[in-house]
Short mmCIF file of C-alpha atoms in Angstrom, two decimals:
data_model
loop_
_atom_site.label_atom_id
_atom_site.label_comp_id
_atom_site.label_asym_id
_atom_site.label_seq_id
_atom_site.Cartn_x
_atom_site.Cartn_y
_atom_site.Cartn_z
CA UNK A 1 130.01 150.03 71.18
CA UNK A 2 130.56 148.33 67.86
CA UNK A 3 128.54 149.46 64.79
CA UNK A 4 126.39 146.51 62.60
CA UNK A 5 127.33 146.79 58.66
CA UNK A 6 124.18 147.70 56.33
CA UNK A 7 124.48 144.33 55.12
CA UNK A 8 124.25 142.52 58.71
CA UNK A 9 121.34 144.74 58.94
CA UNK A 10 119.73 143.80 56.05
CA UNK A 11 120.00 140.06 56.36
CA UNK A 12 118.55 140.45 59.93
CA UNK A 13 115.80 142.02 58.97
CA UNK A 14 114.55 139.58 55.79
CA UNK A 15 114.95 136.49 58.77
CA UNK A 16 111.28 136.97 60.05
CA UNK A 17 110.04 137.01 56.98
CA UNK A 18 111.98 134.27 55.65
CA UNK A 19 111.15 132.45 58.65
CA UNK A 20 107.42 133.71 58.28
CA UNK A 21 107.31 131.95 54.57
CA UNK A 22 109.10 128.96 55.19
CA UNK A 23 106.46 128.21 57.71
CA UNK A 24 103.93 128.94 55.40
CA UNK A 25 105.12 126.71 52.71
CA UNK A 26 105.45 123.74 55.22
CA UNK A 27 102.20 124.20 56.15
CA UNK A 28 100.33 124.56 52.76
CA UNK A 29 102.54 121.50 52.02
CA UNK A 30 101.62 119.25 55.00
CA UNK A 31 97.71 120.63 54.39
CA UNK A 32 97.95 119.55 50.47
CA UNK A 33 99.81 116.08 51.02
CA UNK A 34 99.38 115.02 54.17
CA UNK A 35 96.34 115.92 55.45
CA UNK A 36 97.11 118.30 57.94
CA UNK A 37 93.84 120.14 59.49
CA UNK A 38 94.13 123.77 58.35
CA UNK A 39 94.34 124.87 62.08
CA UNK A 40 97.63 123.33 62.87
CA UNK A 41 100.87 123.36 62.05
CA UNK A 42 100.74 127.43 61.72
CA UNK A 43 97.01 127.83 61.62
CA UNK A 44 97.44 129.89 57.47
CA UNK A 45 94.00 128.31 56.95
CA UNK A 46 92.21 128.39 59.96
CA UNK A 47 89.64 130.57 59.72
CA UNK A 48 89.10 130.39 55.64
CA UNK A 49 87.66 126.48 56.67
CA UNK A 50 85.53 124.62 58.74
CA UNK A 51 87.83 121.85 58.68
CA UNK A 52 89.42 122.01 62.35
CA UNK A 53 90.28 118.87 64.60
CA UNK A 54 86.68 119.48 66.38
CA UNK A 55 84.94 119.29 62.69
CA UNK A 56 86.80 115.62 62.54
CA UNK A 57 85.74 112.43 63.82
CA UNK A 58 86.42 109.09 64.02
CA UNK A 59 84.25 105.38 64.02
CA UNK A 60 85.71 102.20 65.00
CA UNK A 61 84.27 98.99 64.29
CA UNK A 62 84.76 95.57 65.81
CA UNK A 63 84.03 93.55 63.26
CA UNK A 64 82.80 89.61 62.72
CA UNK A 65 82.42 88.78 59.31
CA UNK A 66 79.70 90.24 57.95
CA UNK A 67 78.70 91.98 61.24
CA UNK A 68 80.00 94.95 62.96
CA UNK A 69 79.85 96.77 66.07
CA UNK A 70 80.38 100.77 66.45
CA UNK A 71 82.29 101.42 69.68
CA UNK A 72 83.34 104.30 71.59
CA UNK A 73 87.29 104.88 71.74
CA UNK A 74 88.25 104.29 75.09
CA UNK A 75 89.30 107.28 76.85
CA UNK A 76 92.90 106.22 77.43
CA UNK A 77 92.89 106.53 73.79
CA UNK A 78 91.80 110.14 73.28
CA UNK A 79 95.02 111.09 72.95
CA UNK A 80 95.91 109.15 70.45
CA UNK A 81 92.45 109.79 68.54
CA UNK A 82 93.05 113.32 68.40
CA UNK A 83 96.37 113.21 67.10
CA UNK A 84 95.12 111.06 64.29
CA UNK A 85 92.24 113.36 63.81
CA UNK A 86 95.05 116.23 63.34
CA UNK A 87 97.28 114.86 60.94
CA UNK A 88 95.73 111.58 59.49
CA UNK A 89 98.16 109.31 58.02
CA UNK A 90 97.92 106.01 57.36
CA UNK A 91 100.29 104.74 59.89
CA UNK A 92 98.51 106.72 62.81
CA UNK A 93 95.32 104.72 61.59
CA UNK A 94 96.73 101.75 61.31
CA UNK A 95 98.14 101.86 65.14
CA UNK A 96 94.94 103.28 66.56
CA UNK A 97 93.29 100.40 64.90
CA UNK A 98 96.13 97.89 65.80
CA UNK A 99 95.73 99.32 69.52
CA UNK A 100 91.62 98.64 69.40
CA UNK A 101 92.12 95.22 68.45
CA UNK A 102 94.60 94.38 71.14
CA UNK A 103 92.11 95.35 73.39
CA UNK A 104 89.48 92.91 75.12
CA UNK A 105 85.85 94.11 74.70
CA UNK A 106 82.90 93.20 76.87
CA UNK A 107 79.49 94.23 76.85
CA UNK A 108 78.91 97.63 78.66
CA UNK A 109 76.73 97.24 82.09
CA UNK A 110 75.12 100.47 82.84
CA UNK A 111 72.68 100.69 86.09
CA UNK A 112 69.87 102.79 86.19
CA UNK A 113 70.15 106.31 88.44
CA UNK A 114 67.90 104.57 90.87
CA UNK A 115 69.65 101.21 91.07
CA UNK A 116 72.95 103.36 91.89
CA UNK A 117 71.25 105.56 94.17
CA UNK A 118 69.74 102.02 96.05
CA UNK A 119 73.04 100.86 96.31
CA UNK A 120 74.86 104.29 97.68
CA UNK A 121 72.18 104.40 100.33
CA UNK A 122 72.33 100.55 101.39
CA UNK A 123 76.44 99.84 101.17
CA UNK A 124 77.99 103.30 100.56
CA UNK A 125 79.60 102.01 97.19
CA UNK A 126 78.58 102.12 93.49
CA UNK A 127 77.71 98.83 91.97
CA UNK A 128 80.62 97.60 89.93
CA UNK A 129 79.99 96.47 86.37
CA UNK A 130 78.41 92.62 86.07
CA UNK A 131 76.92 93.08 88.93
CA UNK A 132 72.83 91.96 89.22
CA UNK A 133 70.73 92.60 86.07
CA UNK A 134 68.07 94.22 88.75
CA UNK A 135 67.55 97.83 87.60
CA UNK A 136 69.58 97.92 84.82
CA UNK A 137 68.93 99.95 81.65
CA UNK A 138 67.43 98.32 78.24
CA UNK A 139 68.64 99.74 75.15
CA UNK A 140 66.18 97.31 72.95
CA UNK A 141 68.80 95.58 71.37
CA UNK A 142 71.83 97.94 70.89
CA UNK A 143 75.10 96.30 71.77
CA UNK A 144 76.90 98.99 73.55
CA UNK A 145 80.83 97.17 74.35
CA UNK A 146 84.06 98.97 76.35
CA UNK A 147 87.21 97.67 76.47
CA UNK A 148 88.79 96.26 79.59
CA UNK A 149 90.94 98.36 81.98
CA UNK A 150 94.57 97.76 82.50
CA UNK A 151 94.55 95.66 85.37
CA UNK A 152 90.93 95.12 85.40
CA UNK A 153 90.60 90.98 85.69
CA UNK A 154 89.81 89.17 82.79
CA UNK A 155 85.94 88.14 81.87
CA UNK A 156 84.31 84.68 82.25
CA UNK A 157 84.52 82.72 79.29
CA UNK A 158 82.13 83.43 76.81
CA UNK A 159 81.62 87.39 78.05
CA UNK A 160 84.47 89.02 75.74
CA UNK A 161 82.97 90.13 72.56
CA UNK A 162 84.32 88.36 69.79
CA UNK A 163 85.77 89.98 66.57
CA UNK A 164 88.33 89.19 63.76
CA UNK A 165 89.34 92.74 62.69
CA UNK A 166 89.45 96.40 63.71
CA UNK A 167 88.03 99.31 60.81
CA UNK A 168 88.92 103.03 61.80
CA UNK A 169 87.56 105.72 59.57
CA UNK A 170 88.67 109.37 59.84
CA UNK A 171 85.21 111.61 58.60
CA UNK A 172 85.55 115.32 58.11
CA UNK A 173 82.56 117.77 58.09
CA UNK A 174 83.22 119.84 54.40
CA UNK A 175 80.78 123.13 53.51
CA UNK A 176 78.78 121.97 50.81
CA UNK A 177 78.17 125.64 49.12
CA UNK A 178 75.66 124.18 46.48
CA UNK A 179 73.65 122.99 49.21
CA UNK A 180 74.85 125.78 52.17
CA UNK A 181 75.28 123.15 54.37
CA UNK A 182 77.58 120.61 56.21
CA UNK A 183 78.14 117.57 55.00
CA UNK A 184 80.25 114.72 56.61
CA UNK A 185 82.75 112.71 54.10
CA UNK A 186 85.24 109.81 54.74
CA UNK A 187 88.49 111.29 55.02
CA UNK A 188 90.59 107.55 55.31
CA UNK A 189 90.26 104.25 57.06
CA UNK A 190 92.29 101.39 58.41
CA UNK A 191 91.96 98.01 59.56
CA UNK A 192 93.65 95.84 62.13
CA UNK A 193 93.39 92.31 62.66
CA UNK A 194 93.13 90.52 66.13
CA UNK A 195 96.28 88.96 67.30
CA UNK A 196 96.03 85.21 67.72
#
């Protein structure tokens, strides 16, 4: 059995707390410059802030001119959303906003509970979007859009929703101790133009 030198010990036992700090400083660094949410990249902050990936949000626009459309980000995109909502930079924006406006977008078709119900009972089968207007749900004007499927066939001309640019904002919920409340801000934004 061969015995360590004091010296060997010593060094081996300042590594986990060398290791400890350097983590520390990457994270306050990443928090302070980058963005980082205080609850990742070694957590140091995480419980000192409300400012977690759930306390971050994003909006996307489709937008026409001087008219715009809020849409949902489509869940093969969650992924995607979340990592921008983690560490926000620019880039990540920008791609999540380039990826949007790839995308085709049509006008959501949502059937009433009793329309689907109808149609379980009489063919064994959900209706599949477009199908009759009979039964379906008003929403007094709100345009509610989704973007196509992979795969899913393309829509008649004239049904795709037509835009010229993408807008992505990042919006953070920050304790407002004046007021003792929460209080949503605009963290970033990017924009992505439709491809010819």
């Amino acid at each position: 059995m061969t015995e360590s030198s004091p010296w060997r010990e010593r060094l081996l036992a300042l590594c986990a707390p060398a290791l400890l700090l350097l983590v520390a400083v990457v994270h306050l660094f990443l928090v302070e410059s980058r963005g980082l949410s205080p609850w990742k990249g070694g957590g140091f902050g995480m419980f000192s802030t409300v400012d977690s990936p759930s306390a971050r949000f994003l909006r996307v626009y489709l937008v026409d001119g001087e008219s715009e459309v809020q849409v949902r980000l489509p869940d093969r995109m969650k992924e995607l959303g979340y990592d921008v909502r983690v560490l926000p930079t620019h880039d990540a924006l920008e791609g999540l906003a380039t990826r949007v406006a790839n995308g085709t977008w049509v006008p959501e078709r949502l059937a009433s509970a009793v329309t689907r119900y109808q149609a379980l009972l009489a063919e064994g089968v959900e209706p599949s979007p477009g199908d009759s207007d009979v039964g379906r749900v008003d929403f007094m004007g709100v345009r509610l859009l989704r973007m196509l499927e992979a795969g899913e066939p393309p829509p008649p001309l004239g049904r795709a929703h037509v835009f010229q640019r993408v807008r992505v904002e990042l919006w953070a919920f920050r304790f407002e101790s004046s007021s003792s409340r929460l209080v949503a801000t605009r963290m970033a934004e990017a924009s992505a133009s439709v491809p010819p």
